[in-house]
XYZ file of C-alpha atoms in Angstrom:
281
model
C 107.828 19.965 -61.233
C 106.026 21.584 -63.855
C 102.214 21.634 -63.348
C 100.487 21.849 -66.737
C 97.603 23.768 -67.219
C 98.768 26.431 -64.247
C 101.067 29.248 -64.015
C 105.088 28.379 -63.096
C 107.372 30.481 -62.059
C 110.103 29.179 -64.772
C 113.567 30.048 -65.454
C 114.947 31.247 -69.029
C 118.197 29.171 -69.827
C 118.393 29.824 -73.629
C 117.314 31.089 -76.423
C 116.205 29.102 -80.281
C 114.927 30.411 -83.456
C 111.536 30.038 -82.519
C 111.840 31.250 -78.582
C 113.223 31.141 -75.026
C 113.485 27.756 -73.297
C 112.679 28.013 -69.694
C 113.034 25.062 -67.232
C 111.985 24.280 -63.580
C 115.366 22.528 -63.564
C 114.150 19.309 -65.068
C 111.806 19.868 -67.936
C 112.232 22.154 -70.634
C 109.543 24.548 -71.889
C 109.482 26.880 -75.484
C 108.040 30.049 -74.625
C 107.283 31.479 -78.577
C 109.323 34.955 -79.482
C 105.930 36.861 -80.092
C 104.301 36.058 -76.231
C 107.363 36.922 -74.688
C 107.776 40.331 -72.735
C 110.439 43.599 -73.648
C 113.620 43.284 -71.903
C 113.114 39.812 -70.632
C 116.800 38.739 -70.726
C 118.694 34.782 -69.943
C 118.707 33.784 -66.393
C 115.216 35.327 -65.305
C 112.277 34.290 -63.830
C 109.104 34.340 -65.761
C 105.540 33.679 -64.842
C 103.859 31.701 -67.456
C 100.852 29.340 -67.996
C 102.068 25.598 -69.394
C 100.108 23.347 -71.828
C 100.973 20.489 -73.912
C 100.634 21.232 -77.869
C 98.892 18.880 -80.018
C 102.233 17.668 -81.417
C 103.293 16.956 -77.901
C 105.265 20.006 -76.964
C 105.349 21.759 -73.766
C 104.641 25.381 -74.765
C 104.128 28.260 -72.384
C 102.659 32.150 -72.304
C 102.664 34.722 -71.079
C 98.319 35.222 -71.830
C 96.259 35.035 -69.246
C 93.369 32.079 -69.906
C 90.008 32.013 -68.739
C 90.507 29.143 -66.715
C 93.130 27.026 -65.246
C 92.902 23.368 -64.883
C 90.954 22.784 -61.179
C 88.416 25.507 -62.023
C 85.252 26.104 -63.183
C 84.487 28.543 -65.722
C 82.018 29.917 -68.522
C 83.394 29.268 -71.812
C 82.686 29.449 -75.585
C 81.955 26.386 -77.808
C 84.281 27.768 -80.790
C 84.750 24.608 -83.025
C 83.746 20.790 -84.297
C 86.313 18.123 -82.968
C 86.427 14.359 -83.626
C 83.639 13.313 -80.963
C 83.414 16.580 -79.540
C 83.886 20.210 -79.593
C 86.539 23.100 -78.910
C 86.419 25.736 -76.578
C 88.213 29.063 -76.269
C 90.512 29.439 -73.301
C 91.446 33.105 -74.293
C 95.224 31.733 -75.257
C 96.432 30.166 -78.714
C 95.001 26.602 -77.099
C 91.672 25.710 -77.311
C 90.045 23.255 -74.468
C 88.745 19.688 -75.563
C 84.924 18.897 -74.681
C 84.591 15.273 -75.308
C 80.873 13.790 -76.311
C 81.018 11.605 -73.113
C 81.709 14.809 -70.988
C 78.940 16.859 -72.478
C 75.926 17.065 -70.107
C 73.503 18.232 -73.092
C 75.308 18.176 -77.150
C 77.344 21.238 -77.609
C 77.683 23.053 -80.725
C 79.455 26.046 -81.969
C 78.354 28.992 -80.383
C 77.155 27.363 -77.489
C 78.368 28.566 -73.784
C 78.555 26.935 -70.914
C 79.984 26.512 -67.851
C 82.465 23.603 -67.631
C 85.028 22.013 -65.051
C 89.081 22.033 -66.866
C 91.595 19.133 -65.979
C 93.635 17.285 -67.280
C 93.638 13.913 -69.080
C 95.244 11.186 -67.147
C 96.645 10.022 -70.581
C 98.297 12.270 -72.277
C 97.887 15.551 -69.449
C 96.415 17.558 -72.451
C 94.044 19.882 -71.085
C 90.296 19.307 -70.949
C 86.565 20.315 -69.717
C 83.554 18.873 -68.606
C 79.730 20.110 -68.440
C 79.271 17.455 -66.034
C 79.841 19.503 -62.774
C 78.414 17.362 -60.059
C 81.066 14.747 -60.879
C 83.847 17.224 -59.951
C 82.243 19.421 -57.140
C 83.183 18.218 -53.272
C 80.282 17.165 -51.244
C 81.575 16.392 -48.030
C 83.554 17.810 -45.526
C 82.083 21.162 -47.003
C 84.534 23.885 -45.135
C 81.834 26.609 -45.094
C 79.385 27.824 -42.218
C 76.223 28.860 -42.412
C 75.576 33.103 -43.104
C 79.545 32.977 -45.122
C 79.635 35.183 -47.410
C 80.667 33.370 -51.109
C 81.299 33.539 -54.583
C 79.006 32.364 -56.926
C 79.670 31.079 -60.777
C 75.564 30.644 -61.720
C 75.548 27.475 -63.722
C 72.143 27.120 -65.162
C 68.184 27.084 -64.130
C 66.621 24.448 -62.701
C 63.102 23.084 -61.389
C 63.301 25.186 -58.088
C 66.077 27.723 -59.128
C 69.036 28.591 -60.372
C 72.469 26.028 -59.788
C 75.749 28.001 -58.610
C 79.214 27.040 -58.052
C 80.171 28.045 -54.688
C 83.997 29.401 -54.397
C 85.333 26.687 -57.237
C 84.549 24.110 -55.149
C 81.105 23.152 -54.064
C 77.362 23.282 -56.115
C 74.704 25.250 -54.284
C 71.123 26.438 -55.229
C 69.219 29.464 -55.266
C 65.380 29.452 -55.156
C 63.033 30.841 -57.636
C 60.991 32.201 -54.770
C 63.807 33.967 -52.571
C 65.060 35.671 -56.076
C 64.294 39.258 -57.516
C 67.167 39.789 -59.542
C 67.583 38.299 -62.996
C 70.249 35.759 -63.164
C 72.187 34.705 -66.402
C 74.436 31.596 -66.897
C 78.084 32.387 -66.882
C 77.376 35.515 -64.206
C 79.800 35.621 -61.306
C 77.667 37.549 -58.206
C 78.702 37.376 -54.188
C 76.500 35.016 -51.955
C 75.458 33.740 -48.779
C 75.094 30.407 -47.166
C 72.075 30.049 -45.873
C 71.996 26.358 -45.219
C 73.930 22.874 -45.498
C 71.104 20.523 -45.622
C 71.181 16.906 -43.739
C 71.874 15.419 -47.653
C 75.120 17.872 -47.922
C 72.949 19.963 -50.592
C 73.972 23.776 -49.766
C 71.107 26.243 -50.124
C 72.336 29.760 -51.179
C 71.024 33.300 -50.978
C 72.207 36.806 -52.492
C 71.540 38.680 -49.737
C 73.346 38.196 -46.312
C 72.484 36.193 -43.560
C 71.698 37.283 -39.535
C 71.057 40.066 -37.285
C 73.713 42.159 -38.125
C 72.453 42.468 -41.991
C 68.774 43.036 -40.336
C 70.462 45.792 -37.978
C 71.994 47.484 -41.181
C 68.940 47.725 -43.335
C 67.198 48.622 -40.540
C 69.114 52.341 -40.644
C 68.536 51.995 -44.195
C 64.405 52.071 -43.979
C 64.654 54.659 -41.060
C 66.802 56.964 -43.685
C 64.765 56.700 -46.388
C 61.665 57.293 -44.643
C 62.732 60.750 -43.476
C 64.386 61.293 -46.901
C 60.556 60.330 -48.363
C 58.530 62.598 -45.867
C 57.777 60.062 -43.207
C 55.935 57.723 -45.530
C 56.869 55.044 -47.795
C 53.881 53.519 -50.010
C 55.091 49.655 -49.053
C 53.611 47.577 -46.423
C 52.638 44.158 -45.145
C 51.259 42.876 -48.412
C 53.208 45.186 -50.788
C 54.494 42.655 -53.751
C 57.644 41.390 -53.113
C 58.626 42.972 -56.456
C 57.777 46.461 -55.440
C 59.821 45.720 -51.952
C 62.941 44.557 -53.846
C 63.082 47.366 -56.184
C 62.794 50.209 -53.630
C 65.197 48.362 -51.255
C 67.139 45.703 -52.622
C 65.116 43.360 -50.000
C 63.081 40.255 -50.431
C 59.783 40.389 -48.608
C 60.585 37.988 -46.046
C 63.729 40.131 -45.157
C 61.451 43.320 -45.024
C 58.991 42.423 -42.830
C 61.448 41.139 -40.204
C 62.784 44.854 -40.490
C 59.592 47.121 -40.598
C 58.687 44.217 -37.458
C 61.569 45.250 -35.632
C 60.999 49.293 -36.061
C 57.495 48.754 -34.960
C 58.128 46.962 -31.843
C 60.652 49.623 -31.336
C 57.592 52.297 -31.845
C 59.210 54.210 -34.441
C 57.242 53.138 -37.515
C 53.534 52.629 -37.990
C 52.973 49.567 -40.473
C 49.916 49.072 -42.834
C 49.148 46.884 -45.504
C 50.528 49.272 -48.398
C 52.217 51.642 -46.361
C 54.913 52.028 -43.576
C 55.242 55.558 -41.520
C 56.990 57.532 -38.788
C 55.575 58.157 -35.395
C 55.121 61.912 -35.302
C 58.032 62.336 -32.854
C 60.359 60.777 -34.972
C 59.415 63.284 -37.824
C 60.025 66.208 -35.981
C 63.533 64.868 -35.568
């Protein structure tokens, strides 16, 4: 069976004046003269992505779109529709945005990041800015410290909304965040937590003892590398912290904590430093 808006391995049985026809062995697709590859001959298999023209066609190619129906993606608001917009799917078919599926009006030159599927109706392709309605909130097949990907979404009250792995919504809090974060960007993730509610609480930099035990080498490193002394401490800004080693605050002290009750480092409030014996090293 041919799933529309996905790649299909189809086979070529003909050719027309416009292009190959390829079938699954029960419906037939036109694959258009200009999208299709050198030396593709009859009787191959071709991997193509199926849509339904506005005429009513099944028409494949052989370009690669920026999303497939079942994901989320950040897309371009490239035209005015009848009660709603299009918007580019990098292939010669646009994506439909209907008002009633727009979380906030869209309007040319807009981006956003939208969930493609297909309409029940007439299985023409088509996306919605109304994410929570097609994110999975139970049963969330994840464990805490899991490393993720993250499709950041848009800001909110406490931080910034991310689509975990194409499936699930998570947040990332203003606090926890030195980096700055744009709509659209795709950047790797932790879990941190999966609250009581099912809400999943995110970080960008990894979870447990074995990311503490890392970083830990890290700080030892650079301190020889800087002399012995490194001008950040207790109540250094967690700005300062995060530029010199990609760290948030919390994460730090736990670190420079560690080396101290291991009597390598001395810690004060602006500064961090090796015992003498581990200079001499």
């Amino acid at each position: 069976m041919i799933a529309i808006g996905q790649y299909n391995d189809l086979r070529i049985i003909n050719k027309t004046e416009t292009g190959l026809i390829l079938t699954d062995g029960d419906k037939e697709v036109l694959l258009p003269y200009n999208l299709v590859p050198p030396n593709t001959e009859t009787g191959e298999n071709i991997n193509v992505f199926v849509y339904v023209h506005k005429d009513g066609r099944l028409l494949a190619t052989t370009k690669r779109p920026l999303a497939c129906v079942g994901d989320f993606a950040y897309l371009t608001v490239v035209d005015d529709g009848e009660d709603g917009v299009f918007m580019d799917l990098g292939i010669d078919k646009d994506v439909y945005v209907p008002e009633k599926e727009q979380k906030r009006p869209m309007f040319k030159g807009d981006k956003h990041v939208v969930y493609v599927f297909l309409d029940s109706s007439n299985d023409r392709m088509v996306a919605s800015s109304r994410l929570t309605n097609f994110v999975e909130e139970e049963d969330i097949d994840l464990d805490e410290g899991d490393e993720v990907s993250l499709l950041i979404v848009d800001r909110s009250d406490l931080g910034f909304n991310a689509i975990v792995n194409n499936k699930y919504i998570g947040l990332l809090y203003t606090n926890e965040l030195f980096d700055e974060l744009h709509s659209g960007e795709i950047r790797k993730g932790w879990l941190k937590k999966i609250r009581v509610d099912g809400k999943i609480d995110l970080s960008l930099q990894p979870m447990g003892y074995s990311h503490i035990l890392d970083n830990k080498n890290s700080v030892m490193e650079e301190l020889k590398a800087s002399g012995g002394v490194i001008s950040l401490g207790d109540k250094s800004s967690p700005d300062a912290i995060y530029e010199r080693f990609k760290l948030s605050k919390n994460a730090f002290k736990k670190i420079i904590g560690g080396l101290y009750k291991d009597r390598l480092i001395t810690i004060a409030d602006h500064e961090i430093k090796l015992f003498k014996d581990e200079e001499a090293e």
